[in-house]
Short mmCIF file of C-alpha atoms in Angstrom, two decimals:
data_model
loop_
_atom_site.label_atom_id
_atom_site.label_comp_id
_atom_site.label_asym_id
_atom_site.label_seq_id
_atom_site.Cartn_x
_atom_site.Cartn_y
_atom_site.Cartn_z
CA UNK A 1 33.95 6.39 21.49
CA UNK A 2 33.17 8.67 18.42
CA UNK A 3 31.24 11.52 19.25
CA UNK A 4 27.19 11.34 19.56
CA UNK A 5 25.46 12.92 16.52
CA UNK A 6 21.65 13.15 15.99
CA UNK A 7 22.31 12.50 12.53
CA UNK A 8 25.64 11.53 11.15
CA UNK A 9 26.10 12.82 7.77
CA UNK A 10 29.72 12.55 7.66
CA UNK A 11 29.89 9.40 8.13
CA UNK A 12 27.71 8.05 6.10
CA UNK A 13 29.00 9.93 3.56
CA UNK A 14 31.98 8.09 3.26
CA UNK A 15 30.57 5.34 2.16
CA UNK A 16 29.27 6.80 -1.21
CA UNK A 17 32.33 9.71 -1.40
CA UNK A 18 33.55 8.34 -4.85
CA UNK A 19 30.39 7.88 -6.66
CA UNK A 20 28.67 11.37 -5.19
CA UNK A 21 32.33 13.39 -6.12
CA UNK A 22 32.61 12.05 -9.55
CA UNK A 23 28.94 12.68 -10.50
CA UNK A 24 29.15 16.04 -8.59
CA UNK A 25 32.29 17.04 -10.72
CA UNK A 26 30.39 15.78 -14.42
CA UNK A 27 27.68 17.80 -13.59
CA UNK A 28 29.86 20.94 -12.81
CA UNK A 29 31.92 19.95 -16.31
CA UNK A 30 28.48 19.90 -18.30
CA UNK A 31 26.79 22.75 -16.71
CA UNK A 32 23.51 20.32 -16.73
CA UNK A 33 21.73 21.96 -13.21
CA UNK A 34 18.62 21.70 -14.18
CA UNK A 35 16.49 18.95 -15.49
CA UNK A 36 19.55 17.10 -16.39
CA UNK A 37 20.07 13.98 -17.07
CA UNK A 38 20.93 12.97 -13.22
CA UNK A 39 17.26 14.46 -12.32
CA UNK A 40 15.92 12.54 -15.24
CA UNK A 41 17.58 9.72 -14.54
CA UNK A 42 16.57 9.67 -10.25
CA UNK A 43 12.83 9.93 -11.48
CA UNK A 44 13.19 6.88 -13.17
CA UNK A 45 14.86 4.43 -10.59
CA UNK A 46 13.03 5.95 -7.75
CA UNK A 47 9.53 4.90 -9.81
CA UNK A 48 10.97 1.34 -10.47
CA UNK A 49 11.91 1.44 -6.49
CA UNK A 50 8.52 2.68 -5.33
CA UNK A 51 7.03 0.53 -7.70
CA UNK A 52 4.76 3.70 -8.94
CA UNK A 53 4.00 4.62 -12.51
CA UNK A 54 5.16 8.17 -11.71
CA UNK A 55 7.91 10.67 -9.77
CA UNK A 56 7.74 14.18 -10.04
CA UNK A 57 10.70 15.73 -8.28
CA UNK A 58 10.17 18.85 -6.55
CA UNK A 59 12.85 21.55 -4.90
CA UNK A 60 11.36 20.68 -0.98
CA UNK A 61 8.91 18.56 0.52
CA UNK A 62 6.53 21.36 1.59
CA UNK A 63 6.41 22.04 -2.14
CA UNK A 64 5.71 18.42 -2.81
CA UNK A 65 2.57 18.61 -0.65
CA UNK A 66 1.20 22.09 -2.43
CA UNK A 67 1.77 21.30 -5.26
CA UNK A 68 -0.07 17.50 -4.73
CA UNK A 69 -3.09 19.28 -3.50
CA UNK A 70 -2.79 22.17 -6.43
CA UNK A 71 -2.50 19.71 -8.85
CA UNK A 72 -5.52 17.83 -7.42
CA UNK A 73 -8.21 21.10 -7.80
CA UNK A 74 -8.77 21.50 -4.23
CA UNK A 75 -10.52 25.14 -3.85
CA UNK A 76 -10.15 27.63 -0.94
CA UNK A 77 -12.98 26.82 1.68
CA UNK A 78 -12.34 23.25 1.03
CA UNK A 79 -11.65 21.11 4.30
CA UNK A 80 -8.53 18.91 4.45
CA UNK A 81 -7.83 16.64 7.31
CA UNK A 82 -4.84 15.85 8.60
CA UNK A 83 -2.78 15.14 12.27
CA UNK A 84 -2.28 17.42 14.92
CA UNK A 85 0.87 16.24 16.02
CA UNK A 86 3.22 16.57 12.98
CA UNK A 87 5.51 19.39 11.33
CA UNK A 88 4.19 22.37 10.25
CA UNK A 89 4.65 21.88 7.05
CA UNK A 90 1.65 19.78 6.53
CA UNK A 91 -1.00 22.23 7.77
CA UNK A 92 1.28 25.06 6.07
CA UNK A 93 0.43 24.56 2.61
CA UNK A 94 -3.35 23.81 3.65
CA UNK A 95 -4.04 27.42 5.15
CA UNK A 96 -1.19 29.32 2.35
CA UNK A 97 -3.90 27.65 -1.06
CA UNK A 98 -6.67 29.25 0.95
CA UNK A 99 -7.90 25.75 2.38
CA UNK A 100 -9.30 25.35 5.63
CA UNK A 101 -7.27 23.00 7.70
CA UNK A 102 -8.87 20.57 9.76
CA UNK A 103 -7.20 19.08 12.86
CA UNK A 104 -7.75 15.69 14.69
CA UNK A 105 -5.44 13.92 17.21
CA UNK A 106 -3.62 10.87 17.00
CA UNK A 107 -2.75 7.05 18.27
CA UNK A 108 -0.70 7.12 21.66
CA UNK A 109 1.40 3.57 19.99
CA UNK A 110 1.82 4.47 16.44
CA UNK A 111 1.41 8.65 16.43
CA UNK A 112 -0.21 8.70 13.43
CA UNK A 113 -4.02 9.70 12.83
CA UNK A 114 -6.68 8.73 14.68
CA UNK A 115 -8.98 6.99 12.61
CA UNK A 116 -12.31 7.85 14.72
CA UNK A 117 -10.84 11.36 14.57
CA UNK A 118 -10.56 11.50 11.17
CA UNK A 119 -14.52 9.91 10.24
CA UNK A 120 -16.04 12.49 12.85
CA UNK A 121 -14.50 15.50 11.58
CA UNK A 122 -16.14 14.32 7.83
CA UNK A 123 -18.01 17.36 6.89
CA UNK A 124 -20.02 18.18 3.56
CA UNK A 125 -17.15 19.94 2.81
CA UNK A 126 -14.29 17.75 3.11
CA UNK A 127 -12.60 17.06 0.34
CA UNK A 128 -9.34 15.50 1.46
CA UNK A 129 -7.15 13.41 3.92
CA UNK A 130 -3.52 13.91 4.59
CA UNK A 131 -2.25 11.21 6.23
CA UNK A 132 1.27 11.89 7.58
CA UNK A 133 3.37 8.71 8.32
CA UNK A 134 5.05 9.91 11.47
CA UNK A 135 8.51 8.67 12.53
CA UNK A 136 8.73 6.01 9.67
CA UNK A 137 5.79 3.58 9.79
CA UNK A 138 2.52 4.51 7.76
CA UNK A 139 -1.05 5.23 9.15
CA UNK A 140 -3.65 2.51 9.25
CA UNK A 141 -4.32 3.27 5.13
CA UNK A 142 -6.80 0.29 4.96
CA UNK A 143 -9.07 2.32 7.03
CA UNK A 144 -7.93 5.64 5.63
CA UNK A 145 -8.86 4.48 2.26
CA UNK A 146 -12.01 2.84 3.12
CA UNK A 147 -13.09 6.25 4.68
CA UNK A 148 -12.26 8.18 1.18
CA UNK A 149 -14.03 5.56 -0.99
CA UNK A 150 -17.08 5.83 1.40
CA UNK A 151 -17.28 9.70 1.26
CA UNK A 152 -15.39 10.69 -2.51
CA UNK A 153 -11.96 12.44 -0.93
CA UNK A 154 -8.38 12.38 -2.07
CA UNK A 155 -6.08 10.94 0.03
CA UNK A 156 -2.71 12.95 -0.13
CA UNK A 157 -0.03 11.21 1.96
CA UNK A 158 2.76 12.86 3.56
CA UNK A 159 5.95 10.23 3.62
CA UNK A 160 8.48 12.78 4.29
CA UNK A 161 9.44 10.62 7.12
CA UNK A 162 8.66 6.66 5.98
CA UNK A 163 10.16 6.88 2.62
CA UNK A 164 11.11 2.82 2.15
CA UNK A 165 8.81 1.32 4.78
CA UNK A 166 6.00 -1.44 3.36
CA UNK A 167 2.62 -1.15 4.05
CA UNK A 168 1.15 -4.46 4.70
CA UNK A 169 -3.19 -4.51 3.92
CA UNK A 170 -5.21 -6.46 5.78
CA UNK A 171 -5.29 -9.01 2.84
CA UNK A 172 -1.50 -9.53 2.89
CA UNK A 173 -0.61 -7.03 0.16
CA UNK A 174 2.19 -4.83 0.30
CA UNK A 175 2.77 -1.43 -0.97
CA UNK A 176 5.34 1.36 -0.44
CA UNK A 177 4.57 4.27 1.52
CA UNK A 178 3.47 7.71 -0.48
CA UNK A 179 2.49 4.91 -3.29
CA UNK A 180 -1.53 4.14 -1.95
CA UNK A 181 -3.43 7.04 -1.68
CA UNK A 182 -4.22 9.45 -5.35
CA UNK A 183 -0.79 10.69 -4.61
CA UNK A 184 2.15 11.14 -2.15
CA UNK A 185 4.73 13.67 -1.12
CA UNK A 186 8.08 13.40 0.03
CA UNK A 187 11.29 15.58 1.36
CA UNK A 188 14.95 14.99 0.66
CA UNK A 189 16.38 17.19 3.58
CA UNK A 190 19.86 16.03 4.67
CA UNK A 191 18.50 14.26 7.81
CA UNK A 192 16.07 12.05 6.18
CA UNK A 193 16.47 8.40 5.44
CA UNK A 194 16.73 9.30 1.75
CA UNK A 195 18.59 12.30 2.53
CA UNK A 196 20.21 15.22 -0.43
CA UNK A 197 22.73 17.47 0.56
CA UNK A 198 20.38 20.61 0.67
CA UNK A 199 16.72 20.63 -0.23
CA UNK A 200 14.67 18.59 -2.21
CA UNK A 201 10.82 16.55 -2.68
CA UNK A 202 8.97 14.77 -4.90
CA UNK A 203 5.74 13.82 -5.41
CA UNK A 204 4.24 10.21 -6.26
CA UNK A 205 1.07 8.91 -8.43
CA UNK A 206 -0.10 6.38 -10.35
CA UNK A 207 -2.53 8.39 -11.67
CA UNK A 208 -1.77 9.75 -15.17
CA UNK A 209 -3.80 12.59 -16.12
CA UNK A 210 -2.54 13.84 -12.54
CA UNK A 211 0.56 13.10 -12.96
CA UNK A 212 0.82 15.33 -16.21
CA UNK A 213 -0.75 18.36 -14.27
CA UNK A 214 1.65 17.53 -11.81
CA UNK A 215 4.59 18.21 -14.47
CA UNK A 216 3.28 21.65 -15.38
CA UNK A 217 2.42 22.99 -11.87
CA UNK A 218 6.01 22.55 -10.53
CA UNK A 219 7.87 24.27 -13.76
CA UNK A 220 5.63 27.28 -13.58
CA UNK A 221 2.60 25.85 -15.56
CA UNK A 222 4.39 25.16 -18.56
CA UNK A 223 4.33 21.98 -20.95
CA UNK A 224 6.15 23.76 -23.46
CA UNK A 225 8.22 27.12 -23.25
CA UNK A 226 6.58 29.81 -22.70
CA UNK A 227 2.94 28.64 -22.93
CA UNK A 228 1.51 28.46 -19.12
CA UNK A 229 -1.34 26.24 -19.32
CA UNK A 230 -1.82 25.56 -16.00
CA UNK A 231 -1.22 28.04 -12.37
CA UNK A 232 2.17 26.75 -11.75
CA UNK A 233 5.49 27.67 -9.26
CA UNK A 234 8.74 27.83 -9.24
CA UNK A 235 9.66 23.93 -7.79
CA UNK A 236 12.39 21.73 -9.51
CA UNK A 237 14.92 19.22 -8.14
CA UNK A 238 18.34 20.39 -8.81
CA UNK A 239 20.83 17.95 -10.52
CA UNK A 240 23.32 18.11 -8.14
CA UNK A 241 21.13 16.79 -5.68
CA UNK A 242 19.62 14.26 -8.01
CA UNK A 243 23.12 12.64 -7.76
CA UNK A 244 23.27 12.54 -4.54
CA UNK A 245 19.91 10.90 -4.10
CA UNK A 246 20.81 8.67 -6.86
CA UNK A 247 24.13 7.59 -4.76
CA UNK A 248 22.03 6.78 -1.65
CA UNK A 249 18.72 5.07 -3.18
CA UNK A 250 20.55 1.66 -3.97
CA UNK A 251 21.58 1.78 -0.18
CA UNK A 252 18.35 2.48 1.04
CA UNK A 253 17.18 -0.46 2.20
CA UNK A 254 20.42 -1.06 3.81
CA UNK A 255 19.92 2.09 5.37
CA UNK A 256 16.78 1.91 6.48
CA UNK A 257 18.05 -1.81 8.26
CA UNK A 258 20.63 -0.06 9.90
CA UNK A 259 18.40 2.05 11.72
CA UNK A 260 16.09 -0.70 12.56
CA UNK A 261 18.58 -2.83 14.45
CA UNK A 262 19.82 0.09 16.26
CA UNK A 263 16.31 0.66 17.18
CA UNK A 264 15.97 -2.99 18.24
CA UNK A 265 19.09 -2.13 20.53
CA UNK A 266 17.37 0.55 21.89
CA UNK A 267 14.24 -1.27 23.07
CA UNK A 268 16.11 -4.55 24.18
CA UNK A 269 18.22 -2.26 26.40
CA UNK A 270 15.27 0.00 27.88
CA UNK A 271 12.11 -2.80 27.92
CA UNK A 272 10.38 -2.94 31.17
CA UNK A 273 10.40 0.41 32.41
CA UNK A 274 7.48 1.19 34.18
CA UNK A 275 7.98 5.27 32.95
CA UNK A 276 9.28 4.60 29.47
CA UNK A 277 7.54 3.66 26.01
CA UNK A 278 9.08 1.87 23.21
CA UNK A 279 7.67 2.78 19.86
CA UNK A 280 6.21 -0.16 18.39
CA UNK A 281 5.60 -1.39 14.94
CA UNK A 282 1.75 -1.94 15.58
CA UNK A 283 1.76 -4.48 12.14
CA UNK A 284 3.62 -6.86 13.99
CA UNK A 285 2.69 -8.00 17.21
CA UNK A 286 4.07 -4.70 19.04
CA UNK A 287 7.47 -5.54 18.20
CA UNK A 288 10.31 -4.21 15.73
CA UNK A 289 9.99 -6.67 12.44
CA UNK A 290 12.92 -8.74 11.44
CA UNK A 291 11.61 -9.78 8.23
CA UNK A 292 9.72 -6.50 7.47
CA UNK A 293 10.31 -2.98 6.25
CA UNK A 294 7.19 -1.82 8.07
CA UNK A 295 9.11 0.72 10.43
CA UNK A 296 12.13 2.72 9.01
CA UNK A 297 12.88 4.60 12.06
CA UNK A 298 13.28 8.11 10.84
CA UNK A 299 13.31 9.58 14.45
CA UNK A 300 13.34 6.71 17.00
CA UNK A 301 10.89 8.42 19.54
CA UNK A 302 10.34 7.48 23.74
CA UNK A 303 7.52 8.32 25.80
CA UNK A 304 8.70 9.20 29.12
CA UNK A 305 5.41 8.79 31.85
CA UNK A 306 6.54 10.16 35.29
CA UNK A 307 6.79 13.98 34.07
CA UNK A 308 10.47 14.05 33.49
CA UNK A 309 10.94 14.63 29.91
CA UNK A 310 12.43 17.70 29.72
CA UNK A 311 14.86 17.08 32.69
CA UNK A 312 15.71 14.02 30.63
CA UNK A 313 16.53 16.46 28.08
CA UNK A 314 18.83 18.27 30.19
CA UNK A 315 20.35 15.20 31.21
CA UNK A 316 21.42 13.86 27.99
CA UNK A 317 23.00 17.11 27.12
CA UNK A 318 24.67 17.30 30.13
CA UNK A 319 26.07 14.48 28.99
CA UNK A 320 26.75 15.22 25.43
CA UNK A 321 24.20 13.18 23.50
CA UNK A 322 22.04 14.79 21.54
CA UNK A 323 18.06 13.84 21.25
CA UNK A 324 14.82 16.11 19.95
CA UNK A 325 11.29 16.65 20.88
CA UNK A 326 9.28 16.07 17.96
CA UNK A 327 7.09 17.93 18.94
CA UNK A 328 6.62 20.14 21.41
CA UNK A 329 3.35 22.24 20.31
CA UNK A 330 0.72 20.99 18.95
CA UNK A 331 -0.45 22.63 15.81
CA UNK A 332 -3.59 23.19 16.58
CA UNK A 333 -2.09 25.35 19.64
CA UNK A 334 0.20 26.95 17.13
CA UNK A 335 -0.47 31.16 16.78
CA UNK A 336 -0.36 30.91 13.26
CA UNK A 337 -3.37 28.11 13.24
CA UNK A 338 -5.21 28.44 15.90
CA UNK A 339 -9.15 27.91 15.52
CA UNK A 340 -11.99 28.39 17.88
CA UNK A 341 -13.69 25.43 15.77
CA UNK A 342 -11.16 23.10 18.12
CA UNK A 343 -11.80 21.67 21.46
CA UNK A 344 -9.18 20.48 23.66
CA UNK A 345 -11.17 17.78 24.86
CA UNK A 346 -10.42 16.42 21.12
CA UNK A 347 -6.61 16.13 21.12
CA UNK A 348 -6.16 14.04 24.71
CA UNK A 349 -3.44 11.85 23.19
CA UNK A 350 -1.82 14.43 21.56
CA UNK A 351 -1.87 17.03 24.43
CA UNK A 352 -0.46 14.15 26.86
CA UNK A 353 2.27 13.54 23.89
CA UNK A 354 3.93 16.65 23.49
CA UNK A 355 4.77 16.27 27.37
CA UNK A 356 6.08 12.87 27.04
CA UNK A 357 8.28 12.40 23.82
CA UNK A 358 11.75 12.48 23.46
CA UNK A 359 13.90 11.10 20.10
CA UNK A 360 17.23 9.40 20.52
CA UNK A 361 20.23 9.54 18.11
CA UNK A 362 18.66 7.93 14.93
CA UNK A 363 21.20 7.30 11.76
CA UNK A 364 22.89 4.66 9.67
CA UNK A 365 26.26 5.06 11.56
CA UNK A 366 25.41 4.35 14.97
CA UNK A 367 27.97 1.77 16.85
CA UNK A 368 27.01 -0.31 19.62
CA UNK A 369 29.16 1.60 21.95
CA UNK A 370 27.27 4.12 21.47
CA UNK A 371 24.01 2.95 22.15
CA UNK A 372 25.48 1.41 24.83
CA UNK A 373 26.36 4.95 26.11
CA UNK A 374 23.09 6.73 25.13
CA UNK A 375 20.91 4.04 27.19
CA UNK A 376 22.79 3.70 30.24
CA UNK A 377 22.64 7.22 30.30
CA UNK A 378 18.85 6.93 30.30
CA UNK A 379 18.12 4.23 32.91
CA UNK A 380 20.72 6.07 35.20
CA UNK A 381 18.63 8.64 34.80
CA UNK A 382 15.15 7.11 35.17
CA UNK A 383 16.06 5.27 37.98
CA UNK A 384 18.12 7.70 39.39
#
């Protein structure tokens, strides 16, 4: 059996090596690093595969999300909801543009924001929602946008994680993730389905006048050299990366299938369980779609009820399998962000989460001997 890797770069690597060496090498031959024609060129297919009138890449996805709310006026003092249980990143750019971060829990099935959360912590001065699609399925946006129509706020999603999946409306629409709300953010670290070899983001509208603002804020405010029109940074997609990216967005889909029959694996060989959840795609009758892209399974996350969780952990790396809790600390809990404004009494799911989740190997390249491996390694466990 190959060896167990959280993520398996390598490998999938392999699979593109001719394409990503040969574009690598023109790049290096034309000196074209920035804004080059491979950057240019990404931007373009990635619109036509988000179906979104605009892509602004970005050098990281925490960039992608400041500069979305930058671009969108938001002032300091302004209140911007978002999850509790999520990467820091998402509450990071919130507090560093002088914004006051507002913090509500989360669905125990889908981990993604609570709507009722969300409509109580509406304030006078809320001005935005940041929905982050957690694990590779999107919030409930039908609701989310319903809420911002009702009350004027942006809706700024963070698809760092779901980049590919579908969003199905309640009237039978579809629509990519990061392409619904006024705009969307994404990263292009290594690990994620639509992965670069070193940093990278971009940001999604169909908005145009945003869009524009968008282009000036992340080249240092500048539509034409050396005249700043606009407060801008420092944040631009190398081309070397671009190529990679534009290497692995063809195979996306493929990728993204990959992970969701390895998921299926995973829950066929560890349903009925009394102390372990399957995630769930909650779009489709609690089960993982066959005909859908509603889930792409970015982390592939258990819940793990009889307090064991972390001697799981132990367990599987005893065994040399590696897995990740995503997360372990709740932000609002977090030194940097902690606020006498919250009540624990208002993050029960998320407080019983970070006790309970564990993520399993999640990538393109996993064999069924392996999963074999990884699962029978958990039910000896459990039931141990």
């Amino acid at each position: 059996m190959k060896k167990i890797q959280m993520v398996d770069l390598g490998g999938q690597y392999e699979g593109i090596k001719e394409q990503v060496n040969s574009a690598i090498a023109t790049i290096l031959e034309t000196s074209a690093f920035i804004n080059g024609p491979e950057v240019r060129s990404f931007q373009s297919e990635l619109e036509e595969y988000l179906g979104v009138k605009h892509v602004i890449p970005c050098a990281n996805g925490t960039d992608a999300l400041q500069i979305a709310m930058m671009g969108l006026g938001l002032q300091p003092g302004d209140e911007v909801i978002t999850a509790d249980f999520t990467f820091a990143a998402t509450v990071e750019v919130i507090a560093l543009l002088q914004l006051t971060p507002v913090l509500v829990d989360v669905e125990p099935d889908s981990f993604n924001i609570d709507i009722a959360a969300v409509e109580k912590a509406i304030t006078p001065k809320t001005k935005a929602i940041v929905p982050v699609h957690l694990f590779g399925q999107c919030a409930n946006m039908d609701a989310i946008m319903e809420l911002a129509e009702k009350h004027n706020l942006f809706v700024i999603e963070d698809n760092a994680q779901a980049i590919g999946a579908d969003y199905t409306f309640d009237d039978g629409r579809k629509q990519k993730a990061g392409t619904i709300g006024h705009v969307g953010a994404t990263s292009f670290f290594p690990s994620k389905n639509l992965g670069a070899y070193g940093d990278g983001g971009a940001i999604f509208t169909n908005d145009d006048e945003l869009a524009h603002t968008l282009r000036g804020v992340v080249n240092h405010g500048m539509y034409e050299r050396y005249h700043h029109d606009v407060v801008g940074v420092n944040s631009r997609l190398d081309s070397i990366q671009a190529a990679v990216l534009r290497a692995k967005l063809p195979k996306l889909d493929s990728y993204c299938g990959s992970r969701r029959a390895a998921a299926r694996s995973y829950t066929e060989a560890l349903k009925g369980q009394s102390h372990i959840i399957t995630p769930k795609t909650v779009k489709c009758e609690n089960q993982i779609c066959d005909t859908c892209s509603c889930h792409v399974f970015h982390q592939y996350t258990l819940r793990i009820t009889n307090g064991k969780r972390d001697a799981l952990v132990k367990h599987l790396a005893d065994n040399d399998i590696p897995c990740g809790v995503y997360y372990p600390i709740p932000l609002h809990k977090q030194k940097a962000y902690v606020d006498k404004r919250y009540n624990e009494a208002d993050f029960p799911v998320t407080n019983q989460l970070i006790k309970e989740v564990i993520s399993l190997p999640m990538h393109t390249e996993l064999d069924d001997e392996q999963i074999a491996f990884i699962t029978k390694t958990v039910l000896d466990f459990v039931n141990g």
